[in-house]
Short mmCIF file of C-alpha atoms in Angstrom, two decimals:
data_model
loop_
_atom_site.label_atom_id
_atom_site.label_comp_id
_atom_site.label_asym_id
_atom_site.label_seq_id
_atom_site.Cartn_x
_atom_site.Cartn_y
_atom_site.Cartn_z
CA MET J 924 -14.39 -0.30 -25.56
CA LYS J 925 -14.01 1.74 -22.37
CA THR J 926 -10.86 2.60 -20.47
CA LEU J 927 -11.00 2.26 -16.68
CA PRO J 928 -8.32 3.23 -14.15
CA CYS J 929 -6.95 0.24 -12.27
CA VAL J 930 -5.21 -0.42 -9.00
CA GLY J 931 -4.24 -3.78 -7.71
CA PHE J 932 -2.72 -6.42 -5.56
CA GLU J 933 0.57 -7.77 -6.80
CA LEU J 934 1.44 -11.36 -5.98
CA HIS J 935 1.08 -11.82 -2.20
CA TYR J 936 3.04 -14.35 -0.17
CA SER J 937 1.46 -16.37 2.63
CA PRO J 938 3.57 -17.81 5.46
CA PHE J 939 0.70 -20.27 6.12
CA GLU J 940 0.96 -21.78 2.64
CA ARG J 941 4.69 -21.08 2.26
CA ASP J 942 3.90 -19.94 -1.26
CA CYS J 943 2.26 -17.13 -3.16
CA ILE J 944 -1.49 -16.81 -2.89
CA GLU J 945 -3.44 -17.93 -5.91
CA ASN J 946 -6.91 -16.51 -6.50
CA LEU J 947 -6.75 -13.87 -3.75
CA GLY J 948 -9.53 -12.11 -5.63
CA HIS J 949 -11.89 -15.00 -4.86
CA THR J 950 -11.25 -14.50 -1.14
CA VAL J 951 -11.79 -10.76 -1.38
CA GLN J 952 -14.98 -10.85 -3.48
CA SER J 953 -17.10 -11.98 -0.51
CA ILE J 954 -15.95 -9.11 1.73
CA LYS J 955 -17.43 -5.61 1.61
CA LEU J 956 -14.26 -3.55 1.42
CA GLU J 957 -13.10 0.01 1.55
CA LEU J 958 -9.56 0.26 0.22
CA SER J 959 -7.28 3.27 -0.20
CA PHE J 960 -4.50 3.39 -2.77
CA ASP J 961 -1.94 6.04 -3.55
CA VAL J 962 -2.26 6.96 -7.22
CA HIS J 963 -0.69 9.42 -9.66
CA ASP J 964 -3.98 10.66 -11.19
CA SER J 965 -6.92 12.39 -9.56
CA LEU J 966 -10.08 10.25 -9.75
CA GLN J 967 -13.65 11.46 -9.34
CA PRO J 968 -16.14 10.22 -6.71
CA GLY J 969 -18.52 7.75 -8.33
CA GLN J 970 -15.97 6.76 -10.98
CA GLN J 971 -15.64 3.02 -11.62
CA VAL J 972 -12.23 1.42 -10.98
CA VAL J 973 -10.86 -2.04 -11.74
CA ILE J 974 -9.04 -3.83 -8.91
CA LEU J 975 -6.61 -6.41 -10.34
CA PHE J 976 -5.24 -9.44 -8.47
CA SER J 977 -2.03 -11.02 -9.76
CA ASN J 978 -1.68 -14.79 -9.83
CA GLN J 979 1.32 -17.01 -10.39
CA ARG J 980 -0.30 -19.84 -12.34
CA SER J 981 -3.69 -18.51 -13.43
CA PRO J 982 -4.96 -15.39 -15.20
CA THR J 983 -5.19 -12.04 -13.45
CA GLU J 984 -8.49 -11.65 -11.60
CA LYS J 985 -10.49 -8.46 -11.39
CA LEU J 986 -13.14 -6.89 -9.23
CA TYR J 987 -14.83 -3.56 -9.71
CA GLY J 988 -15.03 -0.73 -7.26
CA GLU J 989 -16.31 2.79 -7.05
CA VAL J 990 -14.34 5.85 -5.96
CA ILE J 991 -15.65 7.26 -2.66
CA SER J 992 -13.12 10.07 -2.36
CA CYS J 993 -9.84 11.32 -3.79
CA GLN J 994 -7.53 13.57 -1.81
CA ASN J 995 -4.31 15.25 -2.95
CA ILE J 996 -1.67 14.23 -0.38
CA GLU J 997 1.45 15.64 -2.09
CA LYS J 998 2.64 16.77 -5.49
CA ASP J 999 1.40 14.24 -8.08
CA THR J 1000 0.12 11.83 -5.41
CA PHE J 1001 -3.52 11.30 -4.56
CA ARG J 1002 -5.09 8.95 -2.01
CA VAL J 1003 -8.14 7.37 -3.55
CA LYS J 1004 -10.66 5.52 -1.37
CA ILE J 1005 -12.56 2.78 -3.21
CA ARG J 1006 -15.55 0.71 -2.14
CA THR J 1007 -15.86 -2.68 -3.78
CA LEU J 1008 -19.15 -3.16 -5.56
CA THR J 1009 -21.45 -5.43 -3.57
CA VAL J 1010 -22.97 -7.53 -6.33
CA GLN J 1011 -20.32 -8.92 -8.62
CA HIS J 1012 -18.61 -12.07 -9.63
CA ILE J 1013 -14.90 -12.19 -10.09
CA SER J 1014 -13.79 -12.75 -13.66
CA PRO J 1015 -10.49 -13.51 -15.33
CA ASP J 1016 -8.85 -10.56 -17.03
CA ASP J 1017 -10.72 -10.12 -20.31
CA SER J 1018 -9.42 -7.46 -22.64
CA SER J 1019 -12.54 -7.62 -24.81
CA ASP J 1020 -14.69 -5.58 -22.39
CA GLY J 1021 -12.30 -2.76 -21.56
CA ILE J 1022 -8.80 -1.51 -21.13
CA SER J 1023 -7.30 -1.13 -17.65
CA LEU J 1024 -5.08 1.91 -17.21
CA PRO J 1025 -2.72 1.54 -14.19
CA VAL J 1026 -2.79 4.54 -11.85
CA SER J 1027 -1.11 3.08 -8.72
CA LYS J 1028 1.93 4.75 -7.24
CA GLY J 1029 4.31 2.62 -5.19
CA MET J 1030 3.75 -0.95 -4.06
CA SER J 1031 0.62 -2.60 -5.51
CA THR J 1032 -1.36 -3.06 -2.33
CA PRO J 1033 -3.78 -0.84 -0.42
CA VAL J 1034 -2.24 1.80 1.88
CA GLU J 1035 -5.39 1.54 4.00
CA ILE J 1036 -8.06 -1.14 4.27
CA THR J 1037 -11.19 -1.23 6.45
CA LEU J 1038 -11.79 -4.64 8.05
CA GLU J 1039 -12.71 -6.29 11.34
CA CYS J 1040 -9.66 -6.73 13.55
CA PRO J 1041 -9.06 -10.34 14.66
CA ALA J 1042 -7.66 -9.06 17.98
CA CYS J 1043 -10.13 -6.38 19.17
CA LYS J 1044 -13.10 -7.29 16.90
CA ALA J 1045 -13.62 -3.60 15.99
CA THR J 1046 -14.18 -2.61 12.38
CA SER J 1047 -11.22 -0.36 11.82
CA VAL J 1048 -8.96 1.21 9.23
CA PHE J 1049 -5.73 -0.74 8.96
CA HIS J 1050 -2.73 1.30 7.83
CA LEU J 1051 0.10 -0.15 5.76
CA ILE J 1052 3.31 0.07 7.78
CA ALA J 1053 5.76 -2.15 5.88
CA ASN J 1054 6.37 -4.97 3.47
CA GLN J 1055 7.71 -7.99 5.38
CA GLY J 1056 10.87 -9.38 3.83
CA GLY J 1057 11.59 -13.09 3.90
CA ASP J 1058 13.11 -16.14 2.23
CA TRP J 1059 10.54 -16.24 -0.56
CA ASP J 1060 11.57 -15.31 -4.07
CA LYS J 1061 8.16 -14.11 -5.28
CA GLY J 1062 5.40 -12.01 -3.82
CA ILE J 1063 5.07 -9.41 -1.12
CA MET J 1064 3.67 -9.65 2.42
CA PRO J 1065 2.24 -6.27 3.44
CA ILE J 1066 1.90 -5.61 7.17
CA TYR J 1067 -0.84 -3.37 8.62
CA ASN J 1068 -1.63 -1.78 11.99
CA CYS J 1069 -5.16 -1.68 13.38
CA GLY J 1070 -6.35 1.89 13.92
CA ALA J 1071 -8.41 0.79 16.96
CA CYS J 1072 -6.03 -1.35 19.03
CA GLY J 1073 -2.65 -1.03 17.29
CA THR J 1074 -2.18 -4.74 16.64
CA THR J 1075 -0.01 -5.65 13.64
CA ARG J 1076 -1.20 -8.17 11.06
CA ALA J 1077 -0.29 -9.41 7.60
CA ILE J 1078 -2.91 -8.60 4.98
CA ILE J 1079 -3.40 -12.30 4.27
CA SER J 1080 -4.53 -13.05 7.84
CA LEU J 1081 -6.82 -9.99 7.83
CA LEU J 1082 -8.46 -11.04 4.59
CA GLU J 1083 -8.84 -14.67 5.70
CA HIS J 1084 -10.42 -13.60 9.01
CA ASN J 1085 -12.91 -11.31 7.26
CA HIS J 1086 -13.62 -13.88 4.54
CA ALA J 1087 -14.58 -16.39 7.27
CA ILE J 1088 -16.93 -13.80 8.82
CA ALA J 1089 -18.56 -13.09 5.43
CA LYS J 1090 -18.91 -16.83 4.76
CA ASN J 1091 -20.54 -17.42 8.19
CA ASP J 1092 -22.92 -14.49 7.64
CA LYS J 1093 -23.89 -15.87 4.24
CA ASP J 1094 -24.46 -19.37 5.71
CA LEU J 1095 -26.65 -17.92 8.48
CA HIS J 1096 -28.82 -16.07 5.95
CA SER J 1097 -29.17 -19.01 3.54
#
């Protein structure tokens, strides 16, 4: 049994659904992503990482990624950039194939994510600026700024926009 470092997405709230997002991992699996997380351990380029997605009513989902880079940003804090693996199927958390060792520091969501911006259509790095508070009792709603045009978006709308692009691309090539 192997031990892999893990980062993740805690339960995310969607104002569109007025509830927490179930199966966010299924939305994300179709998108080629580069994600950066702040972690408390240095990770090596090429190292495999598990990306966990919390759910309210179903098992935790997981995707695999590979470390692109790891940079020391302050004492005991590293910014690790991860690329999701391109050929994979999401699977429920299964402890029989490995142990996930949490390495995240702070809120369980990427501090940076590379996606197409719905406003300017540029592929850009979005930077986490805040967690939107609200009347919901569960979940978080991270807010990001586009590095190209400065627009502010919730992660849910960014992921949905890019999921639709990936789905259209797949349909065009089928």
